Short mmCIF file of C-alpha atoms and ligand atoms in Angstrom, two decimals:
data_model
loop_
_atom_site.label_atom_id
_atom_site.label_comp_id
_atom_site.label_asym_id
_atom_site.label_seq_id
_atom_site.Cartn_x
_atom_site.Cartn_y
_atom_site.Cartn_z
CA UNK S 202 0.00 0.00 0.00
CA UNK S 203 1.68 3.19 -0.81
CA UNK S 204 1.65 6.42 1.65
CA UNK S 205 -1.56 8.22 -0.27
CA UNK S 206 -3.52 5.41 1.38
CA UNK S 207 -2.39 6.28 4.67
CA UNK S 208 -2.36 9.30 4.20
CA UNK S 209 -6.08 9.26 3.64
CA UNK S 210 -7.05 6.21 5.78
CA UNK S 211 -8.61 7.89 8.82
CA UNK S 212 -10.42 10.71 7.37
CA UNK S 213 -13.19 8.52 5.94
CA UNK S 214 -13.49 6.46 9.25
CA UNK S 215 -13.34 8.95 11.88
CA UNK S 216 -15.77 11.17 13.62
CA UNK S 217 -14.41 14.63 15.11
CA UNK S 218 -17.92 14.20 17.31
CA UNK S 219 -16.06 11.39 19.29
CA UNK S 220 -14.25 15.08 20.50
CA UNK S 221 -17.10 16.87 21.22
CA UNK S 222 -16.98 17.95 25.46
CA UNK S 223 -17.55 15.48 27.47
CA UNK S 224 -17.61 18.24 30.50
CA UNK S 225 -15.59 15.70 32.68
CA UNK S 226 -14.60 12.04 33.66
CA UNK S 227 -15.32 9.49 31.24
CA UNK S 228 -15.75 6.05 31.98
CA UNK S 229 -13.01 3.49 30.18
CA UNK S 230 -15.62 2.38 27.93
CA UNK S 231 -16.27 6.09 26.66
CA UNK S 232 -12.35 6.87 27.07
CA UNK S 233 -11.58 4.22 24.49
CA UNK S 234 -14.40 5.74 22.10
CA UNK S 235 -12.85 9.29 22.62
CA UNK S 236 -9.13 8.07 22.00
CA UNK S 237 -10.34 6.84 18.16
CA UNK S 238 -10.56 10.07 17.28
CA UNK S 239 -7.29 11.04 18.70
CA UNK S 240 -5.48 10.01 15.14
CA UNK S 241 -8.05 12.46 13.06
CA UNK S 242 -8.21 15.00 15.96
CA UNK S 243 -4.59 15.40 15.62
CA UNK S 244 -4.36 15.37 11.57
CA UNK S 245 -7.39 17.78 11.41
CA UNK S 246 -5.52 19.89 13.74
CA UNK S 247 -2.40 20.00 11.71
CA UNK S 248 -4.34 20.91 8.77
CA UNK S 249 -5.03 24.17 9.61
CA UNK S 250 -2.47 24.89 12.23
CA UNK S 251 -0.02 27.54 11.27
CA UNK S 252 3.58 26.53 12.17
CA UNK S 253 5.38 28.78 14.46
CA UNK S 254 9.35 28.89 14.63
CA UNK S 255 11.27 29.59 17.87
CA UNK S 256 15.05 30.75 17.41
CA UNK S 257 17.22 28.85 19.49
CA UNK S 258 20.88 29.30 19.65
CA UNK S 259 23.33 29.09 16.71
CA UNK S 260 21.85 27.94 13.61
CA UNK S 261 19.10 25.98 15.22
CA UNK S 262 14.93 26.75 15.26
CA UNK S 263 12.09 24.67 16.35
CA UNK S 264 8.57 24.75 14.21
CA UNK S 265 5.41 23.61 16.22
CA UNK S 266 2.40 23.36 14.78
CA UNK S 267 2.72 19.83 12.74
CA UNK S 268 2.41 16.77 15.00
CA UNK S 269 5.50 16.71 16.94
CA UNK S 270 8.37 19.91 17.65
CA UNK S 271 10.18 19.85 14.73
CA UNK S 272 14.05 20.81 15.27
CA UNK S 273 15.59 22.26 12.17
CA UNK S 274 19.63 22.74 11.56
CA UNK S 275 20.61 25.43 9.07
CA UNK S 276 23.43 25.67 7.32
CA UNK S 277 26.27 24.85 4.04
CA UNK S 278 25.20 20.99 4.35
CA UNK S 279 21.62 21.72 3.87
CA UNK S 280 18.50 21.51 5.88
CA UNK S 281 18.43 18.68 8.96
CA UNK S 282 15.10 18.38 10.43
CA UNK S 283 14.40 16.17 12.95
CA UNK S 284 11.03 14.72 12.54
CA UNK S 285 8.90 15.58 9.75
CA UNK S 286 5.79 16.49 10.69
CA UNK S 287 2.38 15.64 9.59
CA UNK S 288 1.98 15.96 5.69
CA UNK S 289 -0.90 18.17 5.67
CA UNK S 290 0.86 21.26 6.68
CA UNK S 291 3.40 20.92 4.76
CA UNK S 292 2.20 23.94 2.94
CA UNK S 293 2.51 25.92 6.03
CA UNK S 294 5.72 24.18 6.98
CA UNK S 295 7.47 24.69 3.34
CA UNK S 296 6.85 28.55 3.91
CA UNK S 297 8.30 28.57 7.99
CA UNK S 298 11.73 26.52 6.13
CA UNK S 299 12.21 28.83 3.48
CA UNK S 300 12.17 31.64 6.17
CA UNK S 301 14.89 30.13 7.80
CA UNK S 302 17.14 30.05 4.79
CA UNK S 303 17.23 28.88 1.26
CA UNK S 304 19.06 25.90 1.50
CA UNK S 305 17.55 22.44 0.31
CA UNK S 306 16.71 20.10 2.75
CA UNK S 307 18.92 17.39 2.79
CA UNK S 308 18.76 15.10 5.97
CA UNK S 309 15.58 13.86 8.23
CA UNK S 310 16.09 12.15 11.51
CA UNK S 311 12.61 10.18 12.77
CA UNK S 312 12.92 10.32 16.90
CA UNK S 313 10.18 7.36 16.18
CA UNK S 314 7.49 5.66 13.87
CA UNK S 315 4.35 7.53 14.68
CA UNK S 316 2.50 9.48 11.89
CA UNK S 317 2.88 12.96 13.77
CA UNK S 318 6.48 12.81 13.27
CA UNK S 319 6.73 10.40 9.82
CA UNK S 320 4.07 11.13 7.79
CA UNK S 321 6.13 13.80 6.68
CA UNK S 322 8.59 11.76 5.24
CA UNK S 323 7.11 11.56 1.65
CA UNK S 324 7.05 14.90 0.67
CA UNK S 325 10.77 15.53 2.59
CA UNK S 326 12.39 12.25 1.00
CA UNK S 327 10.85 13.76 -2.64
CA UNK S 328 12.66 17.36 -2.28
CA UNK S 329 15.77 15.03 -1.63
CA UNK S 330 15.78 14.55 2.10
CA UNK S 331 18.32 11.10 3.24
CA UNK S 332 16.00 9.77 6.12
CA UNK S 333 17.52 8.67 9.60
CA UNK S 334 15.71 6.53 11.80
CA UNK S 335 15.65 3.32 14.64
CA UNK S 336 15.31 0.47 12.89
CA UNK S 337 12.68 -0.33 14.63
CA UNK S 338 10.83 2.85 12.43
CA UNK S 339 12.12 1.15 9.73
CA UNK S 340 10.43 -2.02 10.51
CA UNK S 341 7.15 -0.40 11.34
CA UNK S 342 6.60 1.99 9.04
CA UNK S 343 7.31 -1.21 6.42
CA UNK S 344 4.11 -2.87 7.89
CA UNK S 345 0.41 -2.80 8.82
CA UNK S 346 0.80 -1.55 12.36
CA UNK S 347 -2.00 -1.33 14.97
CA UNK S 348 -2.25 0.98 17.57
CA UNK S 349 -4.43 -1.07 19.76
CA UNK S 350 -5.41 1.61 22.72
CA UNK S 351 -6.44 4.38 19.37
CA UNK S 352 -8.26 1.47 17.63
CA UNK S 353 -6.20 2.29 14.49
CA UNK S 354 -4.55 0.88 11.87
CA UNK S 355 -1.99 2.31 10.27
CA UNK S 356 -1.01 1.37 6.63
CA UNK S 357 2.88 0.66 5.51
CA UNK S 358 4.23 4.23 3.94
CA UNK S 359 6.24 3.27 0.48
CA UNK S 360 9.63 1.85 0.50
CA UNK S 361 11.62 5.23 -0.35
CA UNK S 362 9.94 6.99 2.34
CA UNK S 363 11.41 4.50 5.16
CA UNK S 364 14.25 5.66 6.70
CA UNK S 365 17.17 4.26 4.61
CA UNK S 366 19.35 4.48 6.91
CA UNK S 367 19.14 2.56 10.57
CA UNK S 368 20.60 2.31 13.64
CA UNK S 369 20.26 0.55 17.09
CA UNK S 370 23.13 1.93 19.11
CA UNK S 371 24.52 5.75 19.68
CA UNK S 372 25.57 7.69 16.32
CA UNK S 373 27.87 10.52 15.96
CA UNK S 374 28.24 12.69 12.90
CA UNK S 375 29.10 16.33 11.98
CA UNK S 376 26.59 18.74 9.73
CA UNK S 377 26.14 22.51 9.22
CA UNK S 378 29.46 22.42 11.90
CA UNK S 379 27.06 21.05 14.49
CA UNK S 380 28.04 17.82 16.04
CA UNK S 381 24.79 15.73 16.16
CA UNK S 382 24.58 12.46 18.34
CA UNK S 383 21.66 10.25 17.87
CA UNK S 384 20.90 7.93 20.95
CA UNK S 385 18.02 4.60 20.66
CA UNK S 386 16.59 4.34 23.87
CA UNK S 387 14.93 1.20 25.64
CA UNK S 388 11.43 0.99 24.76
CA UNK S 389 9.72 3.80 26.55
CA UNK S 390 7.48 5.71 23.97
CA UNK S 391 7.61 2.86 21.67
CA UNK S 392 10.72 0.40 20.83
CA UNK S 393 12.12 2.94 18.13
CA UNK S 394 12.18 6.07 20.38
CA UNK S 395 15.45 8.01 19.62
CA UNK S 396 17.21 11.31 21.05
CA UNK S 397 18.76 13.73 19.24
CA UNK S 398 21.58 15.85 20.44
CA UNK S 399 23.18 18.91 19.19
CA UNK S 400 26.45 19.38 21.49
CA UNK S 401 27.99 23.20 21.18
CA UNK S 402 24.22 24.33 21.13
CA UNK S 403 23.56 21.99 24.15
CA UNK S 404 20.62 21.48 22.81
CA UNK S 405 18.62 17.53 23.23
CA UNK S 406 15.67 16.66 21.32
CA UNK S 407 13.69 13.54 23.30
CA UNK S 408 11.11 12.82 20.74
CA UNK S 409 8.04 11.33 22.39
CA UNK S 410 9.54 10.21 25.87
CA UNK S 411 9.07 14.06 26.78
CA UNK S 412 5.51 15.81 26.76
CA UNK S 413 5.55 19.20 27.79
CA UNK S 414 2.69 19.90 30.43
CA UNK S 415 0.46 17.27 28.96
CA UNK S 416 -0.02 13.65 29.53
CA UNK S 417 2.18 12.01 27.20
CA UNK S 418 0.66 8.76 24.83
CA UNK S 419 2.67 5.41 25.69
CA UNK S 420 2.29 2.82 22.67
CA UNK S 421 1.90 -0.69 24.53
CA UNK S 422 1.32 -2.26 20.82
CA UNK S 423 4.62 -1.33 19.61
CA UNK S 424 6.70 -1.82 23.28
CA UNK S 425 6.36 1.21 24.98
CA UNK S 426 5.82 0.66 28.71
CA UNK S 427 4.96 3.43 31.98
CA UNK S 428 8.27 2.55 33.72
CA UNK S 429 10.43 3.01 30.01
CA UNK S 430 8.78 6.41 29.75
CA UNK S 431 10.22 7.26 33.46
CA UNK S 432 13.58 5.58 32.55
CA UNK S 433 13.54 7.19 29.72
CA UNK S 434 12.98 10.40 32.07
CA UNK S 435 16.07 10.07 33.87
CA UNK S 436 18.46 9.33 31.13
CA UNK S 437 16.90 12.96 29.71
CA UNK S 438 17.58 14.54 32.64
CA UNK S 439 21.41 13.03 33.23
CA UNK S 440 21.73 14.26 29.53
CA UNK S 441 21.06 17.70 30.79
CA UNK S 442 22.30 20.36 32.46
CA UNK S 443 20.39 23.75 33.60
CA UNK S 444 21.56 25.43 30.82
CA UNK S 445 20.06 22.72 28.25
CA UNK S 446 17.58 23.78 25.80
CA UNK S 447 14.53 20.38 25.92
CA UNK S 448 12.97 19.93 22.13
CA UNK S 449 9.39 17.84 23.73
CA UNK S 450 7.66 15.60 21.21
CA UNK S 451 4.55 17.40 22.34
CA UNK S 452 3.66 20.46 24.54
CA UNK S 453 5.12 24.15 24.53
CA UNK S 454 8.64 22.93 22.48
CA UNK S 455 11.34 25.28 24.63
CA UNK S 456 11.47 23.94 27.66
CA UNK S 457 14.55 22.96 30.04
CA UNK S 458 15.58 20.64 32.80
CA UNK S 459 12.99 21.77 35.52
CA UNK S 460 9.99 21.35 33.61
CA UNK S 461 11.37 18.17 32.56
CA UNK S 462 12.04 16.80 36.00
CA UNK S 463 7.75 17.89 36.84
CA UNK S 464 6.98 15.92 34.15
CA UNK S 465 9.04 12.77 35.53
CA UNK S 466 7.98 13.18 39.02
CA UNK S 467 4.12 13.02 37.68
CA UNK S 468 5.10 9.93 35.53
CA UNK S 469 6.09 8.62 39.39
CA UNK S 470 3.36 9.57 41.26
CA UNK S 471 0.59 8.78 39.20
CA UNK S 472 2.45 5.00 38.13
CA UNK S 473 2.57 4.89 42.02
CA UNK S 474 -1.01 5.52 42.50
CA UNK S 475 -2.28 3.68 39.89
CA UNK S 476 -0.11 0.29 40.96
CA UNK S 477 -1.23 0.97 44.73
CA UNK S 478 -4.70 0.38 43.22
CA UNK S 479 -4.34 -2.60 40.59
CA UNK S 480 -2.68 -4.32 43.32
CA UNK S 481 -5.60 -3.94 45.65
CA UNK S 482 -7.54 -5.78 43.12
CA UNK S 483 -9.31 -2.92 41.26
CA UNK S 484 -10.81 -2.93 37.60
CA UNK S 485 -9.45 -0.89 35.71
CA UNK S 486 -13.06 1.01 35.71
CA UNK S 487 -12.73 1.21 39.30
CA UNK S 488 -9.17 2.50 39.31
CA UNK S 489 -10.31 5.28 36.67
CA UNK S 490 -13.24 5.94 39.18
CA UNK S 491 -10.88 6.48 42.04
CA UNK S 492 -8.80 9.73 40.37
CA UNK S 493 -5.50 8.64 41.07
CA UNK S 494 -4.39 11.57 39.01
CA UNK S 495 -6.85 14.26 40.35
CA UNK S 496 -3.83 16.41 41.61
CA UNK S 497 -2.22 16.37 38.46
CA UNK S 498 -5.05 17.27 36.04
CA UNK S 499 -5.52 20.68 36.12
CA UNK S 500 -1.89 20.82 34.77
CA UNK S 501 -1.14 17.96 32.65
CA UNK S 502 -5.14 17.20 31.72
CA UNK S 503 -5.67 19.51 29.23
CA UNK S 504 -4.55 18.14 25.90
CA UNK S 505 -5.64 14.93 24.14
CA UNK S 506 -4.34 12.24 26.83
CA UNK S 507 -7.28 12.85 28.79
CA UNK S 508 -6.78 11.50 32.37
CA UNK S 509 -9.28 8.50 31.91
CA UNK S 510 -7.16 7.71 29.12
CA UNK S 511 -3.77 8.18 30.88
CA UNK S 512 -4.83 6.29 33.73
CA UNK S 513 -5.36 3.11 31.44
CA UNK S 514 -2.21 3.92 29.59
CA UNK S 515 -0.66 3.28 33.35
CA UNK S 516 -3.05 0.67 34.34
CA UNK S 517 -1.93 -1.62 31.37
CA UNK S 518 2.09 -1.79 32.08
CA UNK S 519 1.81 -1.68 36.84
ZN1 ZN U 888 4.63 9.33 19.35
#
């Protein structure tokens, strides 16, 4: 099946009314209804998004508005982006690159295989883009891959648009001056979850592990796991230092070591509450029903993890 497929796949199948307010807690049963939309809420969102760059230091920018923070490297050797985004903006996204510089864009790095940072790829790898990625992105984005807890399957993108070149241990190479260090970690987000870091900037890009003030997703059906996402945590903050600009996969996409170490100390606290209850013998209804992460809501509650839908995310790997 080749990437216009996928490209189209949910937009016939989905209802945005799966979105509409819900003015509160769900139970799992309409949590699980509300998370099918997630996929088309996202892409919808994209579509008419305008991307917004932030000037970091050197020759380095971040877009948001495209599925994941995109990080984008300027310079003699071309364009590097890492992640690419979600191919309906890429209207909006051409015009934010070509602000930064008129340079083609010559390298993509995929922190992972999920469609808000890969589906992207086609129209990158066509304007001559290498693509960089786990192999485990390699290997999924080559298949049929179900996302069991957003009740969506996701078609195989075409063979060019894979990354064509893999890896499964650190990486070290040298562009636009800049050196760049690409790091697999163990499944956390997913089994192909990758960090990208740009040393004289000091400047680390976690991909998914990181979501800035909002629940983050955790893919069970392609190995992520609740206690990978808070291992994952701590090797992003040893990685850091105060100084250390933190690219998030999601959420506001400058942020630094302090908002990273709130966002690890949730991941603790609610995985604690959450295992205190399973243990006990709850459902996973009755778990939801108990708010074990009422004190973190307000906060971290307010984007499309919902916290009926984080709390099974954590229920399924305590
Ligand atoms: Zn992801």
């Amino acid at each position: 099946m080749g990437s216009l497929s996928r490209r189209h796949f949910c937009l016939c199948c989905m209802t945005g009314a799966a979105f509409a307010s819900t003015g509160g807690w769900l139970s799992p049963r309409q949590a699980f209804a509300e998370a099918r939309g997630v996929v088309t809420l996202i892409k919808d969102s994209a579509a008419s998004s305008p991307v917004t760059s932030y000037k970091l230091h050197g020759n380095l920018s971040v877009l948001e508005g495209s599925g994941g923070n995109i990080a984008v490297l300027t310079g003699s050797d071309g364009k590097v982006l890492v992640d690419g985004g979600i191919s309906v903006s890429r209207p909006q996204l051409t015009k934010t690159l070509s602000s930064l510089g008129s340079e083609p864009i010559t390298h993509l790095i995929n922190t992972h295989w999920h469609f808000d940072h890969t589906s992207g790829n086609e129209w990158l790898h066509a304007v001559g883009a290498k693509i960089i990625g786990h192999e485990n992105t390699r290997k999924h984005l080559s298949e049929v891959q179900r996302v069991e807890d957003w009740d969506y399957n996701f078609l195989p993108l075409s063979a060019g648009v894979i990354p064509s070149e893999v890896l499964s241990a650190n990486r070290k190479f040298t562009l636009n001056g800049a050196s760049i260090e690409l790091k697999p970690y163990n499944p956390a987000h997913t089994d192909s979850d990758l960090s990208v870091t740009f040393a004289e900037a000091d400047i680390l890009h976690t991909g998914d592990t990181y979501w800035n003030g909002v629940y983050p997703f955790i893919d069970y059906s392609t190995g992520g796991n609740i206690d990978g996402m808070i291992a994952a945590s701590d090797a992003n903050l040893a990685a850091s230092t105060d100084n250390t600009i933190i690219i998030p996969g999601h959420g506001k996409p400058v942020s630094n070591k302090s908002e990273l170490k709130e966002f690890r100390d949730m991941l603790i606290g609610i995985r604690d509450n959450v295992a205190a209850l399973k243990k006990s013998g709850r459902t996973l209804e009755e778990t939801v029903a108990a708010k074990p992460t009422a004190i973190y809501d307000a906060k971290w509650g307010q984007f499309v993890i919902d916290p009926a839908f984080f709390t099974k995310l954590v229920y399924e790997g305590v």
